[in-house]
Amino acid sequence: MTEEKVATNEFKLDPDSELRFEVENKNEKVTLELKSGLAEVFGTELVKGKKYEFSIGAKVAVYTFQGCTLELAGKTDVSYVAKETPMYQYINCHAAMENMREEAEKNDKRGPITMVVGPCDVGKSTLCRILLNYAARMGRRPIFVDLDVGQGHIAIPGTVGAISVERIADVVEGFTNKKAKASGIVINTCGWVKASGYKLLTHAAQAFEVDVILVLDQERLYNELVRDMPDFVKVVLLPKSGGVVERSQQQRNESRDQRVREYFYGNRTPLYPHSFEVKWCDAKIYKIGAPILPASCMPVGMKAEDNLTKLVAVSPGPSLLHHLLTNVDVDRQTITVLSPQPRPLPNTVLLLSDIQFMDSH
């Protein structure tokens, strides 16, 4: 048998243009190589001559300021060169944030707190990644806050999280808190921007005391925030990239499951999670929110409580399966949990989310 030859395509990009490609087939792997010039992927510079491998689910945009030659090896579902990109506007946002960081550093104050908002599938997470990478390339250490519970870019879906984005520590200086203080925060949000979703956005803006809100691709949301935010909050409307792909509900579910698998089992580097039993009496399980009582059930003159944020105790049982519990033994009154660390649980209080995951390993 002769080995099948992998298709190779060469792309020559003019300055301020972008190579966009997608990989949707799980059996396909695509290799990207920078042959000449300078290029970056979402703010991360490519190393010339290094081969970068992408597989199922990859949606990549390779941007160049000065022009470059790229080589793609393997079968992509979509690949094309885009002449128009919003990257200069994104760069201007970064430059404005950097000016704010310099001012904060000079006066020993906190850096800019920036929140990225917009409907589903407009590139919020990508813009966050670009801004964070540019900040790190400037030697900053911004904090990334992820409030997108639907996808989860730091931990698993159903959770919020925060991480410090930093370079390797300096051999002499180590890590300096002052630099982290001036670097500021970049906040990613979910695509729920109407009704209660809008209230959550404005609540997050108030809670984090944001300085800047970047609105992607929705003038209505932009105008609502201009109306409702204090004068000191700068609200900026930005276009989405033409390479942003709208995902179906099935694709979102698959992406969510993949994020959970990667969290426990790793991606390129395999991880080995732990599975162990916990007695019902050793753990307390809660969920947030309870059904709203109808007014007819309340005494005359009394109003029903706001149960949306109420902490409600949950009794262990078979209904808890697939909430990262691999088994519920009613007779022995134990649950088997999937954990990234060995026993015991770091906390005996467990908070239940609506995200479910069936462990296929």
mmCIF file of C-alpha atoms in Angstrom:
data_model
loop_
_atom_site.group_PDB
_atom_site.id
_atom_site.type_symbol
_atom_site.label_atom_id
_atom_site.label_comp_id
_atom_site.label_asym_id
_atom_site.label_seq_id
_atom_site.Cartn_x
_atom_site.Cartn_y
_atom_site.Cartn_z
ATOM 1 C CA MET A 1 0.000 0.000 0.000
ATOM 2 C CA THR A 2 1.230 3.473 -0.826
ATOM 3 C CA GLU A 3 0.899 6.198 1.765
ATOM 4 C CA GLU A 4 -1.730 8.778 0.848
ATOM 5 C CA LYS A 5 -0.179 12.135 0.042
ATOM 6 C CA VAL A 6 -1.369 15.027 2.202
ATOM 7 C CA ALA A 7 -2.666 17.990 0.207
ATOM 8 C CA THR A 8 -0.582 21.137 0.709
ATOM 9 C CA ASN A 9 -1.682 24.674 -0.120
ATOM 10 C CA GLU A 10 0.438 27.812 -0.033
ATOM 11 C CA PHE A 11 -1.135 31.195 0.725
ATOM 12 C CA LYS A 12 0.573 34.536 0.160
ATOM 13 C CA LEU A 13 -1.045 37.213 2.311
ATOM 14 C CA ASP A 14 -0.852 40.953 1.745
ATOM 15 C CA PRO A 15 -0.442 43.292 4.728
ATOM 16 C CA ASP A 16 -3.572 43.650 6.899
ATOM 17 C CA SER A 17 -5.187 40.439 5.665
ATOM 18 C CA GLU A 18 -6.207 37.160 7.250
ATOM 19 C CA LEU A 19 -6.174 33.456 6.381
ATOM 20 C CA ARG A 20 -9.248 31.782 7.835
ATOM 21 C CA PHE A 21 -9.844 28.042 7.976
ATOM 22 C CA GLU A 22 -12.017 25.512 9.774
ATOM 23 C CA VAL A 23 -11.651 21.816 10.608
ATOM 24 C CA GLU A 24 -14.920 20.001 11.294
ATOM 25 C CA ASN A 25 -14.128 16.374 10.402
ATOM 26 C CA LYS A 26 -12.885 14.456 13.452
ATOM 27 C CA ASN A 27 -10.674 12.299 11.242
ATOM 28 C CA GLU A 28 -8.835 15.254 9.745
ATOM 29 C CA LYS A 29 -5.760 17.050 11.069
ATOM 30 C CA VAL A 30 -4.406 20.219 9.518
ATOM 31 C CA THR A 31 -0.875 21.580 9.886
ATOM 32 C CA LEU A 32 -0.119 25.297 9.634
ATOM 33 C CA GLU A 33 3.397 26.631 8.988
ATOM 34 C CA LEU A 34 4.689 30.185 8.613
ATOM 35 C CA LYS A 35 7.174 30.126 5.727
ATOM 36 C CA SER A 36 8.101 33.821 5.584
ATOM 37 C CA GLY A 37 7.066 37.188 7.005
ATOM 38 C CA LEU A 38 5.239 37.772 10.293
ATOM 39 C CA ALA A 39 1.829 36.449 11.356
ATOM 40 C CA GLU A 40 -0.220 35.763 14.482
ATOM 41 C CA VAL A 41 -3.222 33.737 15.625
ATOM 42 C CA PHE A 42 -5.534 35.690 17.933
ATOM 43 C CA GLY A 43 -2.642 37.782 19.185
ATOM 44 C CA THR A 44 -0.097 34.962 19.537
ATOM 45 C CA GLU A 45 2.896 35.282 17.197
ATOM 46 C CA LEU A 46 3.717 32.316 14.976
ATOM 47 C CA VAL A 47 7.267 30.966 14.978
ATOM 48 C CA LYS A 48 8.702 30.702 11.476
ATOM 49 C CA GLY A 49 9.221 27.090 10.386
ATOM 50 C CA LYS A 50 7.253 25.590 13.277
ATOM 51 C CA LYS A 51 4.341 23.307 12.391
ATOM 52 C CA TYR A 52 1.079 23.918 14.296
ATOM 53 C CA GLU A 53 -1.439 21.067 14.244
ATOM 54 C CA PHE A 54 -5.210 21.642 14.397
ATOM 55 C CA SER A 55 -7.999 19.065 14.609
ATOM 56 C CA ILE A 56 -11.806 18.894 14.903
ATOM 57 C CA GLY A 57 -13.499 22.056 16.053
ATOM 58 C CA ALA A 58 -10.644 24.366 15.049
ATOM 59 C CA LYS A 59 -11.735 27.736 13.683
ATOM 60 C CA VAL A 60 -8.562 29.690 13.040
ATOM 61 C CA ALA A 61 -7.764 33.173 11.751
ATOM 62 C CA VAL A 62 -4.110 33.908 10.903
ATOM 63 C CA TYR A 63 -3.553 37.662 10.688
ATOM 64 C CA THR A 64 -0.567 39.561 9.285
ATOM 65 C CA PHE A 65 0.270 43.253 9.603
ATOM 66 C CA GLN A 66 3.206 43.187 7.181
ATOM 67 C CA GLY A 67 2.448 40.311 4.808
ATOM 68 C CA CYS A 68 3.515 36.665 4.946
ATOM 69 C CA THR A 69 3.516 33.269 3.263
ATOM 70 C CA LEU A 70 1.671 30.406 4.949
ATOM 71 C CA GLU A 71 1.430 26.704 4.192
ATOM 72 C CA LEU A 72 -1.578 24.544 5.076
ATOM 73 C CA ALA A 73 -1.188 20.766 4.935
ATOM 74 C CA GLY A 74 -4.294 18.594 5.229
ATOM 75 C CA LYS A 75 -7.969 18.901 4.372
ATOM 76 C CA THR A 76 -9.906 21.876 5.690
ATOM 77 C CA ASP A 77 -13.655 22.340 5.466
ATOM 78 C CA VAL A 78 -13.190 26.033 4.680
ATOM 79 C CA SER A 79 -10.060 28.039 3.858
ATOM 80 C CA TYR A 80 -9.835 31.503 2.314
ATOM 81 C CA VAL A 81 -7.972 34.812 2.545
ATOM 82 C CA ALA A 82 -9.956 37.787 3.852
ATOM 83 C CA LYS A 83 -8.882 41.278 2.816
ATOM 84 C CA GLU A 84 -11.085 43.098 5.324
ATOM 85 C CA THR A 85 -10.656 42.492 9.055
ATOM 86 C CA PRO A 86 -11.488 44.463 12.228
ATOM 87 C CA MET A 87 -8.002 43.916 13.633
ATOM 88 C CA TYR A 88 -6.940 47.580 13.453
ATOM 89 C CA GLN A 89 -9.961 48.533 15.562
ATOM 90 C CA TYR A 90 -9.095 45.784 18.046
ATOM 91 C CA ILE A 91 -5.505 47.050 18.122
ATOM 92 C CA ASN A 92 -6.760 50.562 18.832
ATOM 93 C CA CYS A 93 -8.709 49.186 21.817
ATOM 94 C CA HIS A 94 -5.550 47.511 23.067
ATOM 95 C CA ALA A 95 -3.580 50.760 22.616
ATOM 96 C CA ALA A 96 -6.186 52.720 24.593
ATOM 97 C CA MET A 97 -6.106 50.106 27.366
ATOM 98 C CA GLU A 98 -2.300 50.235 27.399
ATOM 99 C CA ASN A 99 -2.410 54.010 27.860
ATOM 100 C CA MET A 100 -4.729 53.477 30.819
ATOM 101 C CA ARG A 101 -2.298 50.898 32.248
ATOM 102 C CA GLU A 102 0.623 53.308 31.932
ATOM 103 C CA GLU A 103 -1.376 55.994 33.715
ATOM 104 C CA ALA A 104 -2.363 53.516 36.446
ATOM 105 C CA GLU A 105 1.255 52.407 36.852
ATOM 106 C CA LYS A 106 2.429 55.991 37.148
ATOM 107 C CA ASN A 107 -0.128 56.801 39.845
ATOM 108 C CA ASP A 108 -0.044 53.394 41.591
ATOM 109 C CA LYS A 109 -3.716 52.746 40.809
ATOM 110 C CA ARG A 110 -5.589 49.751 39.426
ATOM 111 C CA GLY A 111 -5.551 49.209 35.687
ATOM 112 C CA PRO A 112 -8.528 49.261 33.306
ATOM 113 C CA ILE A 113 -11.379 46.810 33.860
ATOM 114 C CA THR A 114 -12.815 45.916 30.464
ATOM 115 C CA MET A 115 -15.943 43.863 29.812
ATOM 116 C CA VAL A 116 -16.658 42.342 26.382
ATOM 117 C CA VAL A 117 -20.347 41.873 25.599
ATOM 118 C CA GLY A 118 -22.555 40.918 22.664
ATOM 119 C CA PRO A 119 -24.997 38.264 21.433
ATOM 120 C CA CYS A 120 -24.025 34.667 20.674
ATOM 121 C CA ASP A 121 -21.379 33.914 18.056
ATOM 122 C CA VAL A 122 -19.905 37.374 17.505
ATOM 123 C CA GLY A 123 -16.359 36.580 18.719
ATOM 124 C CA LYS A 124 -16.385 37.748 22.366
ATOM 125 C CA SER A 125 -14.026 35.020 23.575
ATOM 126 C CA THR A 126 -11.722 35.620 20.607
ATOM 127 C CA LEU A 127 -11.540 39.356 21.284
ATOM 128 C CA CYS A 128 -10.740 38.634 24.945
ATOM 129 C CA ARG A 129 -7.965 36.304 23.832
ATOM 130 C CA ILE A 130 -6.525 38.928 21.474
ATOM 131 C CA LEU A 131 -6.555 41.674 24.117
ATOM 132 C CA LEU A 132 -5.023 39.391 26.743
ATOM 133 C CA ASN A 133 -2.283 38.190 24.407
ATOM 134 C CA TYR A 134 -1.369 41.730 23.364
ATOM 135 C CA ALA A 135 -1.221 42.755 27.011
ATOM 136 C CA ALA A 136 1.030 39.788 27.856
ATOM 137 C CA ARG A 137 3.310 40.663 24.925
ATOM 138 C CA MET A 138 3.717 44.115 26.491
ATOM 139 C CA GLY A 139 4.902 42.451 29.687
ATOM 140 C CA ARG A 140 1.589 42.940 31.483
ATOM 141 C CA ARG A 141 -0.177 40.420 33.699
ATOM 142 C CA PRO A 142 -3.897 41.005 33.197
ATOM 143 C CA ILE A 143 -6.559 38.932 34.902
ATOM 144 C CA PHE A 144 -9.014 37.075 32.686
ATOM 145 C CA VAL A 145 -12.491 36.688 34.195
ATOM 146 C CA ASP A 146 -14.839 34.280 32.414
ATOM 147 C CA LEU A 147 -18.559 34.706 33.131
ATOM 148 C CA ASP A 148 -19.668 32.597 30.156
ATOM 149 C CA VAL A 149 -21.131 29.652 32.059
ATOM 150 C CA GLY A 150 -22.499 28.118 28.861
ATOM 151 C CA GLN A 151 -19.076 27.281 27.365
ATOM 152 C CA GLY A 152 -16.428 27.730 30.052
ATOM 153 C CA HIS A 153 -12.988 28.825 28.819
ATOM 154 C CA ILE A 154 -11.118 28.495 32.102
ATOM 155 C CA ALA A 155 -12.622 25.508 33.895
ATOM 156 C CA ILE A 156 -15.690 23.501 32.881
ATOM 157 C CA PRO A 157 -19.062 24.706 31.564
ATOM 158 C CA GLY A 158 -21.428 25.705 34.333
ATOM 159 C CA THR A 159 -18.719 27.569 36.266
ATOM 160 C CA VAL A 160 -17.197 31.035 36.360
ATOM 161 C CA GLY A 161 -13.490 31.522 36.846
ATOM 162 C CA ALA A 162 -10.512 33.880 36.847
ATOM 163 C CA ILE A 163 -6.854 33.389 35.975
ATOM 164 C CA SER A 164 -3.801 35.611 35.788
ATOM 165 C CA VAL A 165 -2.370 35.705 32.257
ATOM 166 C CA GLU A 166 1.389 36.081 32.581
ATOM 167 C CA ARG A 167 4.747 35.396 31.008
ATOM 168 C CA ILE A 168 7.434 33.290 32.618
ATOM 169 C CA ALA A 169 8.687 34.967 35.784
ATOM 170 C CA ASP A 170 11.804 37.136 35.429
ATOM 171 C CA VAL A 171 14.926 35.443 36.775
ATOM 172 C CA VAL A 172 15.867 38.468 38.875
ATOM 173 C CA GLU A 173 12.564 40.278 39.538
ATOM 174 C CA GLY A 174 10.230 37.314 39.903
ATOM 175 C CA PHE A 175 6.584 38.372 40.003
ATOM 176 C CA THR A 176 5.728 41.928 41.114
ATOM 177 C CA ASN A 177 2.256 42.686 42.477
ATOM 178 C CA LYS A 178 2.459 46.266 41.344
ATOM 179 C CA LYS A 179 2.662 45.178 37.707
ATOM 180 C CA ALA A 180 -0.329 42.870 38.124
ATOM 181 C CA LYS A 181 -2.284 45.690 39.749
ATOM 182 C CA ALA A 182 -1.795 48.042 36.802
ATOM 183 C CA SER A 183 -2.472 45.368 34.161
ATOM 184 C CA GLY A 184 -6.209 45.395 34.748
ATOM 185 C CA ILE A 185 -8.933 42.844 34.004
ATOM 186 C CA VAL A 186 -10.579 41.531 30.832
ATOM 187 C CA ILE A 187 -14.046 40.031 31.377
ATOM 188 C CA ASN A 188 -15.751 37.620 28.983
ATOM 189 C CA THR A 189 -19.547 37.300 29.116
ATOM 190 C CA CYS A 190 -22.232 35.003 27.716
ATOM 191 C CA GLY A 191 -24.416 35.738 24.687
ATOM 192 C CA TRP A 192 -27.614 36.241 26.700
ATOM 193 C CA VAL A 193 -28.142 39.996 26.278
ATOM 194 C CA LYS A 194 -31.921 40.464 26.491
ATOM 195 C CA ALA A 195 -34.347 40.784 29.439
ATOM 196 C CA SER A 196 -32.797 39.038 32.491
ATOM 197 C CA GLY A 197 -29.575 38.514 30.540
ATOM 198 C CA TYR A 198 -29.195 42.271 30.148
ATOM 199 C CA LYS A 199 -29.791 42.742 33.884
ATOM 200 C CA LEU A 200 -26.991 40.251 34.587
ATOM 201 C CA LEU A 201 -24.632 42.205 32.299
ATOM 202 C CA THR A 202 -25.347 45.505 34.034
ATOM 203 C CA HIS A 203 -25.028 43.814 37.436
ATOM 204 C CA ALA A 204 -21.625 42.385 36.448
ATOM 205 C CA ALA A 205 -20.512 45.804 35.190
ATOM 206 C CA GLN A 206 -21.458 47.340 38.530
ATOM 207 C CA ALA A 207 -19.952 44.530 40.621
ATOM 208 C CA PHE A 208 -16.598 44.679 38.799
ATOM 209 C CA GLU A 209 -16.658 48.508 38.595
ATOM 210 C CA VAL A 210 -15.802 48.370 34.904
ATOM 211 C CA ASP A 211 -14.149 51.253 33.080
ATOM 212 C CA VAL A 212 -14.728 50.070 29.511
ATOM 213 C CA ILE A 213 -17.425 47.962 27.838
ATOM 214 C CA LEU A 214 -16.681 46.657 24.333
ATOM 215 C CA VAL A 215 -19.909 45.796 22.491
ATOM 216 C CA LEU A 216 -19.570 43.441 19.535
ATOM 217 C CA ASP A 217 -21.938 43.711 16.587
ATOM 218 C CA GLN A 218 -25.158 44.959 18.175
ATOM 219 C CA GLU A 219 -26.145 48.621 18.075
ATOM 220 C CA ARG A 220 -29.231 48.105 20.232
ATOM 221 C CA LEU A 221 -27.184 46.652 23.087
ATOM 222 C CA TYR A 222 -24.645 49.446 22.625
ATOM 223 C CA ASN A 223 -27.313 52.161 22.913
ATOM 224 C CA GLU A 224 -28.928 50.508 25.935
ATOM 225 C CA LEU A 225 -25.578 50.397 27.740
ATOM 226 C CA VAL A 226 -24.783 54.009 26.809
ATOM 227 C CA ARG A 227 -28.145 54.935 28.339
ATOM 228 C CA ASP A 228 -27.787 52.868 31.522
ATOM 229 C CA MET A 229 -24.084 53.068 32.359
ATOM 230 C CA PRO A 230 -22.576 55.930 34.392
ATOM 231 C CA ASP A 231 -20.758 58.643 32.432
ATOM 232 C CA PHE A 232 -17.328 57.405 33.574
ATOM 233 C CA VAL A 233 -17.849 54.020 31.846
ATOM 234 C CA LYS A 234 -16.669 54.160 28.230
ATOM 235 C CA VAL A 235 -18.931 52.078 25.941
ATOM 236 C CA VAL A 236 -17.427 51.226 22.532
ATOM 237 C CA LEU A 237 -19.164 49.563 19.569
ATOM 238 C CA LEU A 238 -16.938 47.202 17.552
ATOM 239 C CA PRO A 239 -17.617 45.104 14.438
ATOM 240 C CA LYS A 240 -17.341 41.340 14.576
ATOM 241 C CA SER A 241 -14.844 39.537 12.395
ATOM 242 C CA GLY A 242 -16.124 38.142 9.103
ATOM 243 C CA GLY A 243 -14.621 34.817 10.134
ATOM 244 C CA VAL A 244 -16.965 34.345 13.090
ATOM 245 C CA VAL A 245 -19.091 31.228 12.588
ATOM 246 C CA GLU A 246 -22.631 30.848 13.910
ATOM 247 C CA ARG A 247 -22.999 27.564 15.811
ATOM 248 C CA SER A 248 -26.083 25.384 16.042
ATOM 249 C CA GLN A 249 -27.395 24.164 19.406
ATOM 250 C CA GLN A 250 -25.946 20.725 18.666
ATOM 251 C CA GLN A 251 -22.509 22.226 17.999
ATOM 252 C CA ARG A 252 -22.728 24.171 21.242
ATOM 253 C CA ASN A 253 -23.611 21.009 23.168
ATOM 254 C CA GLU A 254 -20.733 19.110 21.558
ATOM 255 C CA SER A 255 -18.327 21.943 22.328
ATOM 256 C CA ARG A 256 -19.512 21.991 25.944
ATOM 257 C CA ASP A 257 -18.998 18.233 26.314
ATOM 258 C CA GLN A 258 -15.556 18.525 24.747
ATOM 259 C CA ARG A 259 -14.579 21.216 27.268
ATOM 260 C CA VAL A 260 -15.604 18.913 30.137
ATOM 261 C CA ARG A 261 -13.626 15.992 28.657
ATOM 262 C CA GLU A 262 -10.525 18.151 28.222
ATOM 263 C CA TYR A 263 -10.800 19.387 31.803
ATOM 264 C CA PHE A 264 -10.755 15.848 33.205
ATOM 265 C CA TYR A 265 -8.883 13.837 30.563
ATOM 266 C CA GLY A 266 -6.656 16.442 28.874
ATOM 267 C CA ASN A 267 -6.177 17.146 25.182
ATOM 268 C CA ARG A 268 -2.694 16.718 23.751
ATOM 269 C CA THR A 269 -1.307 15.876 27.187
ATOM 270 C CA PRO A 270 -3.416 13.115 28.807
ATOM 271 C CA LEU A 271 -4.740 13.673 32.311
ATOM 272 C CA TYR A 272 -5.963 10.965 34.672
ATOM 273 C CA PRO A 273 -8.915 12.028 36.852
ATOM 274 C CA HIS A 274 -9.882 10.270 40.057
ATOM 275 C CA SER A 275 -13.120 8.477 40.815
ATOM 276 C CA PHE A 276 -14.069 7.803 44.428
ATOM 277 C CA GLU A 277 -17.093 7.289 46.653
ATOM 278 C CA VAL A 278 -18.513 9.871 49.042
ATOM 279 C CA LYS A 279 -21.102 9.061 51.698
ATOM 280 C CA TRP A 280 -24.308 11.049 51.553
ATOM 281 C CA CYS A 281 -23.815 12.144 55.142
ATOM 282 C CA ASP A 282 -20.352 13.549 54.327
ATOM 283 C CA ALA A 283 -21.527 15.998 51.660
ATOM 284 C CA LYS A 284 -24.157 18.713 51.425
ATOM 285 C CA ILE A 285 -25.581 19.381 47.971
ATOM 286 C CA TYR A 286 -27.302 22.627 47.015
ATOM 287 C CA LYS A 287 -28.643 24.322 43.920
ATOM 288 C CA ILE A 288 -29.440 27.971 43.270
ATOM 289 C CA GLY A 289 -33.046 28.905 42.546
ATOM 290 C CA ALA A 290 -36.457 27.502 43.418
ATOM 291 C CA PRO A 291 -39.896 27.702 41.787
ATOM 292 C CA ILE A 292 -41.692 30.976 42.375
ATOM 293 C CA LEU A 293 -44.761 30.618 44.590
ATOM 294 C CA PRO A 294 -47.951 31.924 42.945
ATOM 295 C CA ALA A 295 -49.570 34.925 44.620
ATOM 296 C CA SER A 296 -52.629 32.795 45.412
ATOM 297 C CA CYS A 297 -50.532 30.708 47.824
ATOM 298 C CA MET A 298 -49.423 33.737 49.853
ATOM 299 C CA PRO A 299 -51.264 35.303 52.808
ATOM 300 C CA VAL A 300 -53.203 38.464 51.993
ATOM 301 C CA GLY A 301 -50.929 41.477 51.672
ATOM 302 C CA MET A 302 -47.683 39.468 51.444
ATOM 303 C CA LYS A 303 -45.505 39.119 48.384
ATOM 304 C CA ALA A 304 -43.632 36.011 47.300
ATOM 305 C CA GLU A 305 -39.870 35.999 47.861
ATOM 306 C CA ASP A 306 -37.444 36.257 44.971
ATOM 307 C CA ASN A 307 -36.484 32.584 44.771
ATOM 308 C CA LEU A 308 -34.174 32.951 41.750
ATOM 309 C CA THR A 309 -31.111 33.379 43.973
ATOM 310 C CA LYS A 310 -32.249 31.251 46.896
ATOM 311 C CA LEU A 311 -29.977 28.399 48.032
ATOM 312 C CA VAL A 312 -31.968 25.147 48.065
ATOM 313 C CA ALA A 313 -30.796 21.863 49.605
ATOM 314 C CA VAL A 314 -30.897 18.828 47.255
ATOM 315 C CA SER A 315 -31.407 15.283 48.495
ATOM 316 C CA PRO A 316 -29.034 12.717 46.897
ATOM 317 C CA GLY A 317 -30.691 10.323 44.485
ATOM 318 C CA PRO A 318 -30.571 8.840 40.965
ATOM 319 C CA SER A 319 -31.573 12.217 39.495
ATOM 320 C CA LEU A 320 -28.067 13.497 40.267
ATOM 321 C CA LEU A 321 -26.440 11.197 37.706
ATOM 322 C CA HIS A 322 -24.450 12.979 34.958
ATOM 323 C CA HIS A 323 -23.803 16.005 37.171
ATOM 324 C CA LEU A 324 -20.185 14.777 37.227
ATOM 325 C CA LEU A 325 -21.369 11.920 39.421
ATOM 326 C CA THR A 326 -20.720 8.567 37.777
ATOM 327 C CA ASN A 327 -22.850 6.520 40.173
ATOM 328 C CA VAL A 328 -25.496 6.940 42.857
ATOM 329 C CA ASP A 329 -25.956 3.941 45.164
ATOM 330 C CA VAL A 330 -29.250 4.331 47.017
ATOM 331 C CA ASP A 331 -28.807 1.171 49.112
ATOM 332 C CA ARG A 332 -25.341 2.074 50.369
ATOM 333 C CA GLN A 333 -26.165 5.800 50.338
ATOM 334 C CA THR A 334 -23.029 6.781 48.442
ATOM 335 C CA ILE A 335 -22.248 8.839 45.351
ATOM 336 C CA THR A 336 -19.255 8.328 43.082
ATOM 337 C CA VAL A 337 -17.669 11.578 41.937
ATOM 338 C CA LEU A 338 -15.312 12.363 39.065
ATOM 339 C CA SER A 339 -12.559 14.588 40.415
ATOM 340 C CA PRO A 340 -9.333 16.126 39.018
ATOM 341 C CA GLN A 341 -7.643 15.422 42.372
ATOM 342 C CA PRO A 342 -7.644 12.413 44.724
ATOM 343 C CA ARG A 343 -9.852 12.153 47.785
ATOM 344 C CA PRO A 344 -10.933 13.825 49.954
ATOM 345 C CA LEU A 345 -13.194 16.466 48.427
ATOM 346 C CA PRO A 346 -11.728 19.967 48.822
ATOM 347 C CA ASN A 347 -15.083 21.032 50.276
ATOM 348 C CA THR A 348 -18.039 19.103 51.661
ATOM 349 C CA VAL A 349 -20.490 21.621 50.174
ATOM 350 C CA LEU A 350 -21.333 20.839 46.524
ATOM 351 C CA LEU A 351 -23.159 23.304 44.271
ATOM 352 C CA LEU A 352 -25.291 21.738 41.533
ATOM 353 C CA SER A 353 -25.594 23.362 38.096
ATOM 354 C CA ASP A 354 -27.899 22.564 35.196
ATOM 355 C CA ILE A 355 -24.960 21.313 33.092
ATOM 356 C CA GLN A 356 -24.999 17.548 32.651
ATOM 357 C CA PHE A 357 -22.207 15.345 31.290
ATOM 358 C CA MET A 358 -22.190 11.639 30.510
ATOM 359 C CA ASP A 359 -18.712 10.207 31.126
ATOM 360 C CA SER A 360 -17.927 7.923 28.171
ATOM 361 C CA HIS A 361 -14.444 6.897 29.392
#
